[in-house]
Amino acid sequence: MKKLIECIPNFSEGRDKEKIERIVDEIRKQNGIKLLNYSYDKDHNRSVVTFVGEPEEVIEAAFNSCKKACELIDLRIHKGEHPRMGATDVIPLVPIKNVTMQECIEYSKTLAKRIAEELNIPVFLYEKSAMTPEREDLSNIRKGEFEGMFEKMKKEEWKPDYGQDKPHESAGVTAVGARMPLIAFNINLNTNNIEVAKKIAKAVRGKSGGFKYCKSLAFEIKERNIVQVSMNMVDYTKTPLYRVFQVIENEANRYGVSVIGSEIVGLIPLNAIADIADYFLKLENFNYDQILENQIYGDEL
Amino acid sequence: MKKLIECIPNFSEGRDKEKIERIVDEIRKQNGIKLLNYSYDKDHNRSVVTFVGEPEEVIEAAFNSCKKACELIDLRIHKGEHPRMGATDVIPLVPIKNVTMQECIEYSKTLAKRIAEELNIPVFLYEKSAMTPEREDLSNIRKGEFEGMFEKMKKEEWKPDYGQDKPHESAGVTAVGARMPLIAFNINLNTNNIEVAKKIAKAVRGKSGGFKYCKSLAFEIKERNIVQVSMNMVDYTKTPLYRVFQVIENEANRYGVSVIGSEIVGLIPLNAIADIADYFLKLENFNYDQILENQIYGDEL
């Protein structure tokens, strides 16, 4: 059974198309890798690449793209709206098939070690790979950004997990970590009262006492004259979408409001979709292998 | 984009393993085909093979297995519980990916013509490929079985769609047709009253006024002391599972009974699962391409 992981490196270059292409080329040239998508944003001055493959090839491609970014991007002259601390800012590894989170954590350490040793870029492990609770959240690590890292890393609690105690002169520092797939899930309410959306967003948000793996915000959707609870579901296996959906239905009802629709933004893993059907149909003993496409594709990439 | 179809030929041999293997070998040896499953039953004296691939390769493999069955199986000495009319009894073709039902109908005709011309086996087109309403239902075509076909085919209304007006001496006749994937879907009720299950099965059964693409029966599950509505969903795009599920919940409620669970027996297409999640979460503008695995596997087999 082939192991399959997803890698979504973020690079601090969103304006120079030629440089972006040269970085992405390092992934394209790797055998056994499937490049799913890449996008860049001028305002953020940042690009995001998504690819999948077997772990060894993914690590190789991630390393090579990180090396190229180190050659091409100089953080000392980088400006953009999105916070950043490195030429390659962050490299998440996501288990997709026939691979455990623990294995992904090991792969993240292999990659981190190589980046530190061969490129002289210090690396912090984050999310599931984090060695301390403070380092689970990327925003804690990145606080101060590239410019602040030189001072920050002098502190004992901000020594990197791999490499030297100061940023690479031009490429800064990089975070590497294993995480679950992230699902962007929005729920629309038939009211224009933003206070209702704020209360509901708070009710389901992990940080404020809601579901642990749910991050949420309230938004107005002015063109439809409605409000939305916008969520990032960061571990659908532990905080499933249907449970959050039903709590939001109940909470909306408490304010005399209804859910009029929801949306998945971007990608969702097949298993997360299957879990929803399984729940609502009260399926007994349903197995993901019963999905025809899982039989067809089996362990092929 | 690669076209992908599924083929599930039924052969009238369920006892002689060597013969079954030689028939299946004709499918195994075909390049570009993935053999998903094959099973055989001694009492039915019948085997069922499931494979997928691109249309041309699927037709080639189906033809070759049919040819081998014609060499190895003699209907004149065949006995079994399952009704049958041919060495290769029936060959359904199912659209899986990047292929329309209309295209599958054309492929079924190509295969039917070849079987008639090269093997001298007359072929009836059935299901979506049927040329008359009576021929949509395989049981109408097969009525009388192999032994009765010699007389039956003398009638104008039972001339085959391809080939001679009498069965092949030893291999009988074969039905070929395009159909939707079939989903075996059972719903369990918290009662041991079979009458309730019978009434509900009747309520949802297409033939008795229920949902057109739902076939249903009522069963007792003695070891659990409950009853079950057992269904074949023969076109989930037109009669979706969630709709039948909800009607059964309502009907059960009318008898003071509840749905305690359901099950999918065998395989279910990814899109059928996605439709269920889409419905219950009230998703807006959800697209099957948003499923990560659809991105990864794209048009690969």
Short mmCIF file of C-alpha atoms in Angstrom, two decimals, chain A:
data_model
loop_
_atom_site.label_atom_id
_atom_site.label_comp_id
_atom_site.label_asym_id
_atom_site.label_seq_id
_atom_site.Cartn_x
_atom_site.Cartn_y
_atom_site.Cartn_z
CA MET A 1 0.00 0.00 0.00
CA LYS A 2 1.51 3.27 -1.09
CA LYS A 3 1.80 5.97 1.54
CA LEU A 4 0.51 9.33 0.45
CA ILE A 5 1.13 12.70 2.08
CA GLU A 6 0.26 16.23 1.10
CA CYS A 7 2.67 19.14 1.39
CA ILE A 8 1.66 22.82 1.22
CA PRO A 9 4.79 24.99 1.43
CA ASN A 10 4.31 28.77 1.70
CA PHE A 11 6.98 30.95 0.08
CA SER A 12 7.57 34.67 0.66
CA GLU A 13 7.30 35.65 -2.99
CA GLY A 14 3.99 36.66 -4.59
CA ARG A 15 5.06 39.19 -7.23
CA ASP A 16 7.94 37.91 -9.35
CA LYS A 17 6.35 35.20 -11.49
CA GLU A 18 9.66 33.97 -12.84
CA LYS A 19 11.00 33.32 -9.34
CA ILE A 20 7.77 31.58 -8.35
CA GLU A 21 7.96 29.33 -11.43
CA ARG A 22 11.58 28.44 -10.64
CA ILE A 23 10.58 27.41 -7.13
CA VAL A 24 7.58 25.40 -8.36
CA ASP A 25 9.83 23.77 -11.00
CA GLU A 26 11.74 22.11 -8.16
CA ILE A 27 8.50 20.31 -7.27
CA ARG A 28 7.44 19.63 -10.87
CA LYS A 29 10.74 17.95 -11.70
CA GLN A 30 10.39 15.42 -8.88
CA ASN A 31 9.24 11.97 -10.00
CA GLY A 32 6.25 10.50 -8.20
CA ILE A 33 4.84 13.88 -7.18
CA LYS A 34 1.52 15.32 -8.26
CA LEU A 35 1.34 19.12 -8.22
CA LEU A 36 -2.29 19.92 -7.37
CA ASN A 37 -2.27 23.67 -7.29
CA TYR A 38 -0.23 26.82 -6.73
CA SER A 39 -1.33 30.39 -6.25
CA TYR A 40 0.25 33.68 -5.29
CA ASP A 41 -0.92 37.01 -4.00
CA LYS A 42 0.72 40.35 -4.74
CA ASP A 43 -0.58 42.11 -1.63
CA HIS A 44 0.49 39.29 0.63
CA ASN A 45 3.66 38.87 -1.46
CA ARG A 46 3.39 35.17 -0.82
CA SER A 47 2.75 31.96 -2.76
CA VAL A 48 1.23 28.67 -1.68
CA VAL A 49 1.95 25.37 -3.44
CA THR A 50 0.01 22.13 -2.91
CA PHE A 51 1.38 18.76 -3.95
CA VAL A 52 1.03 15.10 -2.97
CA GLY A 53 3.17 12.02 -3.26
CA GLU A 54 4.98 9.32 -1.36
CA PRO A 55 6.81 10.60 1.73
CA GLU A 56 10.40 10.29 0.45
CA GLU A 57 9.61 12.10 -2.80
CA VAL A 58 7.58 14.75 -0.97
CA ILE A 59 10.47 15.46 1.38
CA GLU A 60 12.88 15.65 -1.53
CA ALA A 61 10.64 18.06 -3.46
CA ALA A 62 9.95 20.16 -0.36
CA PHE A 63 13.67 20.37 0.41
CA ASN A 64 14.59 21.33 -3.16
CA SER A 65 11.93 24.04 -3.35
CA CYS A 66 13.06 25.37 0.01
CA LYS A 67 16.65 25.45 -1.24
CA LYS A 68 15.61 27.33 -4.38
CA ALA A 69 13.56 29.81 -2.32
CA CYS A 70 16.65 30.37 -0.17
CA GLU A 71 18.63 31.27 -3.30
CA LEU A 72 15.98 33.54 -4.81
CA ILE A 73 14.24 35.29 -1.91
CA ASP A 74 15.83 37.89 0.34
CA LEU A 75 13.74 38.62 3.43
CA ARG A 76 15.75 41.79 4.09
CA ILE A 77 13.99 43.48 1.18
CA HIS A 78 10.66 41.59 1.38
CA LYS A 79 7.47 43.55 2.08
CA GLY A 80 3.90 42.21 2.18
CA GLU A 81 0.70 42.21 4.20
CA HIS A 82 1.00 38.62 5.38
CA PRO A 83 3.25 38.00 8.40
CA ARG A 84 6.36 35.97 7.50
CA MET A 85 9.64 34.89 9.03
CA GLY A 86 11.33 32.96 6.22
CA ALA A 87 11.88 32.70 2.47
CA THR A 88 10.13 29.39 2.91
CA ASP A 89 7.83 30.47 5.69
CA VAL A 90 6.12 27.24 6.61
CA ILE A 91 5.95 23.65 5.35
CA PRO A 92 2.99 21.61 6.59
CA LEU A 93 2.88 17.84 5.95
CA VAL A 94 -0.56 16.23 5.95
CA PRO A 95 -1.29 12.48 6.13
CA ILE A 96 -3.59 11.46 3.26
CA LYS A 97 -3.49 7.70 2.85
CA ASN A 98 -1.91 4.66 4.50
CA VAL A 99 0.15 6.88 6.76
CA THR A 100 -0.29 7.86 10.38
CA MET A 101 0.12 11.27 11.96
CA GLN A 102 3.04 9.86 13.94
CA GLU A 103 4.80 8.92 10.71
CA CYS A 104 4.16 12.42 9.33
CA ILE A 105 5.74 13.86 12.47
CA GLU A 106 8.83 11.73 11.84
CA TYR A 107 8.97 12.89 8.20
CA SER A 108 8.68 16.52 9.34
CA LYS A 109 11.70 16.02 11.58
CA THR A 110 13.71 14.45 8.77
CA LEU A 111 12.91 17.43 6.55
CA ALA A 112 13.57 19.97 9.31
CA LYS A 113 16.95 18.44 10.09
CA ARG A 114 17.99 18.54 6.45
CA ILE A 115 16.94 22.17 5.99
CA ALA A 116 18.91 23.17 9.08
CA GLU A 117 22.03 21.18 8.23
CA GLU A 118 22.28 21.69 4.49
CA LEU A 119 20.82 25.19 4.08
CA ASN A 120 21.81 26.73 7.42
CA ILE A 121 18.21 27.78 8.01
CA PRO A 122 17.02 27.22 11.60
CA VAL A 123 13.73 25.32 11.83
CA PHE A 124 10.91 25.32 14.37
CA LEU A 125 8.63 22.29 14.58
CA TYR A 126 4.97 23.33 14.86
CA GLU A 127 1.43 21.87 15.08
CA LYS A 128 1.48 18.12 15.79
CA SER A 129 5.29 18.09 15.49
CA ALA A 130 5.73 20.78 18.15
CA MET A 131 8.00 19.90 21.08
CA THR A 132 6.25 22.35 23.45
CA PRO A 133 2.61 23.53 23.65
CA GLU A 134 3.54 27.14 22.76
CA ARG A 135 5.00 25.96 19.47
CA GLU A 136 1.83 24.19 18.33
CA ASP A 137 0.42 27.50 17.13
CA LEU A 138 2.39 28.91 14.21
CA SER A 139 1.44 32.49 15.09
CA ASN A 140 3.30 32.16 18.42
CA ILE A 141 6.46 31.07 16.61
CA ARG A 142 6.16 33.73 13.90
CA LYS A 143 5.45 36.59 16.28
CA GLY A 144 8.02 39.33 15.66
CA GLU A 145 8.48 38.09 12.09
CA PHE A 146 11.82 37.96 10.28
CA GLU A 147 13.01 41.29 11.65
CA GLY A 148 12.30 40.35 15.25
CA MET A 149 13.73 36.84 15.10
CA PHE A 150 17.35 37.86 15.72
CA GLU A 151 16.48 39.11 19.22
CA LYS A 152 13.72 36.54 19.91
CA MET A 153 15.96 33.55 19.22
CA LYS A 154 18.48 34.67 21.80
CA LYS A 155 15.93 33.71 24.48
CA GLU A 156 16.19 30.21 25.83
CA GLU A 157 12.50 29.45 25.13
CA TRP A 158 12.86 30.43 21.48
CA LYS A 159 15.89 28.37 20.50
CA PRO A 160 14.95 26.55 17.29
CA ASP A 161 14.38 22.79 17.20
CA TYR A 162 17.08 22.39 14.54
CA GLY A 163 19.99 24.58 13.51
CA GLN A 164 21.70 27.69 14.75
CA ASP A 165 20.28 30.17 17.27
CA LYS A 166 19.94 33.00 14.75
CA PRO A 167 18.06 33.36 11.47
CA HIS A 168 19.69 32.72 8.10
CA GLU A 169 20.86 36.16 6.95
CA SER A 170 18.53 36.38 3.95
CA ALA A 171 16.20 33.35 4.25
CA GLY A 172 15.22 33.76 7.91
CA VAL A 173 13.70 30.77 9.66
CA THR A 174 11.23 28.10 8.60
CA ALA A 175 8.49 26.21 10.42
CA VAL A 176 7.91 22.57 9.55
CA GLY A 177 5.17 20.42 11.01
CA ALA A 178 2.63 17.68 10.56
CA ARG A 179 -1.01 18.64 10.73
CA MET A 180 -4.43 17.34 9.80
CA PRO A 181 -6.08 18.52 6.59
CA LEU A 182 -7.81 21.85 7.13
CA ILE A 183 -11.40 22.26 5.93
CA ALA A 184 -12.79 25.75 5.34
CA PHE A 185 -16.47 25.48 6.24
CA ASN A 186 -18.92 28.39 6.24
CA ILE A 187 -22.53 28.44 7.41
CA ASN A 188 -24.98 31.10 6.23
CA LEU A 189 -27.84 32.43 8.35
CA ASN A 190 -31.07 34.11 7.19
CA THR A 191 -30.46 37.32 9.10
CA ASN A 192 -28.34 40.42 8.60
CA ASN A 193 -27.75 40.71 12.33
CA ILE A 194 -24.00 40.33 12.78
CA GLU A 195 -24.43 40.01 16.54
CA VAL A 196 -26.20 36.67 16.07
CA ALA A 197 -23.35 35.38 13.90
CA LYS A 198 -20.81 36.60 16.46
CA LYS A 199 -22.58 34.82 19.30
CA ILE A 200 -22.83 31.59 17.33
CA ALA A 201 -19.21 31.80 16.17
CA LYS A 202 -18.20 32.17 19.80
CA ALA A 203 -20.37 29.21 20.81
CA VAL A 204 -18.57 26.78 18.49
CA ARG A 205 -15.04 28.26 18.67
CA GLY A 206 -12.59 26.05 20.51
CA LYS A 207 -10.75 28.95 22.17
CA SER A 208 -13.94 30.29 23.76
CA GLY A 209 -15.23 26.96 25.05
CA GLY A 210 -16.68 25.43 21.87
CA PHE A 211 -15.32 22.57 19.82
CA LYS A 212 -11.59 22.10 20.28
CA TYR A 213 -10.69 21.78 16.58
CA CYS A 214 -12.95 24.56 15.32
CA LYS A 215 -11.73 28.10 14.64
CA SER A 216 -14.49 30.55 13.80
CA LEU A 217 -15.28 34.14 12.86
CA ALA A 218 -18.47 36.04 12.04
CA PHE A 219 -18.84 37.92 8.75
CA GLU A 220 -21.44 40.01 6.98
CA ILE A 221 -22.21 39.03 3.39
CA LYS A 222 -23.54 42.38 2.28
CA GLU A 223 -24.53 41.47 -1.27
CA ARG A 224 -26.90 38.81 0.08
CA ASN A 225 -27.90 40.81 3.17
CA ILE A 226 -27.04 37.87 5.42
CA VAL A 227 -24.38 36.92 7.95
CA GLN A 228 -22.03 33.96 8.00
CA VAL A 229 -20.19 31.86 10.56
CA SER A 230 -16.87 31.16 8.84
CA MET A 231 -14.84 28.26 10.20
CA ASN A 232 -11.58 26.43 9.84
CA MET A 233 -12.06 22.83 10.88
CA VAL A 234 -8.56 21.78 11.83
CA ASP A 235 -9.21 18.14 12.72
CA TYR A 236 -12.39 16.74 11.20
CA THR A 237 -11.76 13.33 12.77
CA LYS A 238 -12.14 14.80 16.25
CA THR A 239 -14.48 17.71 15.60
CA PRO A 240 -16.70 16.49 12.76
CA LEU A 241 -18.50 18.95 10.50
CA TYR A 242 -21.97 17.50 11.10
CA ARG A 243 -21.74 18.04 14.86
CA VAL A 244 -20.77 21.69 14.50
CA PHE A 245 -23.46 22.12 11.84
CA GLN A 246 -26.17 20.79 14.14
CA VAL A 247 -25.06 22.91 17.09
CA ILE A 248 -25.17 25.98 14.86
CA GLU A 249 -28.69 25.02 13.73
CA ASN A 250 -29.74 24.79 17.37
CA GLU A 251 -28.08 28.05 18.37
CA ALA A 252 -29.57 29.85 15.36
CA ASN A 253 -32.98 28.54 16.34
CA ARG A 254 -32.53 30.05 19.80
CA TYR A 255 -32.38 33.48 18.09
CA GLY A 256 -35.30 32.72 15.76
CA VAL A 257 -32.91 32.39 12.83
CA SER A 258 -32.27 29.51 10.37
CA VAL A 259 -29.32 28.04 8.53
CA ILE A 260 -29.99 28.72 4.85
CA GLY A 261 -26.91 27.07 3.45
CA SER A 262 -23.29 26.19 3.96
CA GLU A 263 -20.19 25.96 1.84
CA ILE A 264 -16.91 24.13 1.64
CA VAL A 265 -14.19 26.46 0.39
CA GLY A 266 -11.44 24.60 -1.45
CA LEU A 267 -10.78 20.95 -0.85
CA ILE A 268 -12.26 18.41 1.56
CA PRO A 269 -10.94 14.88 2.11
CA LEU A 270 -13.17 12.05 0.93
CA ASN A 271 -13.30 10.59 4.43
CA ALA A 272 -14.69 13.82 5.85
CA ILE A 273 -17.51 13.69 3.28
CA ALA A 274 -18.12 10.01 4.05
CA ASP A 275 -18.32 10.75 7.80
CA ILE A 276 -21.16 13.21 7.15
CA ALA A 277 -23.18 10.72 5.08
CA ASP A 278 -22.44 8.00 7.65
CA TYR A 279 -23.81 10.15 10.46
CA PHE A 280 -27.01 11.37 8.86
CA LEU A 281 -27.96 7.99 7.39
CA LYS A 282 -27.09 6.24 10.70
CA LEU A 283 -24.92 3.79 8.77
CA GLU A 284 -23.87 0.62 10.58
CA ASN A 285 -20.34 -0.68 9.97
CA PHE A 286 -19.66 1.54 6.99
CA ASN A 287 -16.09 1.26 5.76
CA TYR A 288 -14.27 3.77 3.55
CA ASP A 289 -13.22 0.84 1.36
CA GLN A 290 -16.85 0.52 0.29
CA ILE A 291 -16.45 3.69 -1.74
CA LEU A 292 -16.00 2.55 -5.32
CA GLU A 293 -13.26 5.06 -6.07
CA ASN A 294 -11.20 3.81 -3.12
CA GLN A 295 -11.31 0.37 -4.72
CA ILE A 296 -10.41 1.69 -8.15
CA TYR A 297 -7.51 3.86 -7.12
CA GLY A 298 -6.32 1.66 -4.28
CA ASP A 299 -2.73 2.60 -3.66
CA GLU A 300 -1.94 4.27 -6.95
CA LEU A 301 -1.03 7.91 -7.09
#
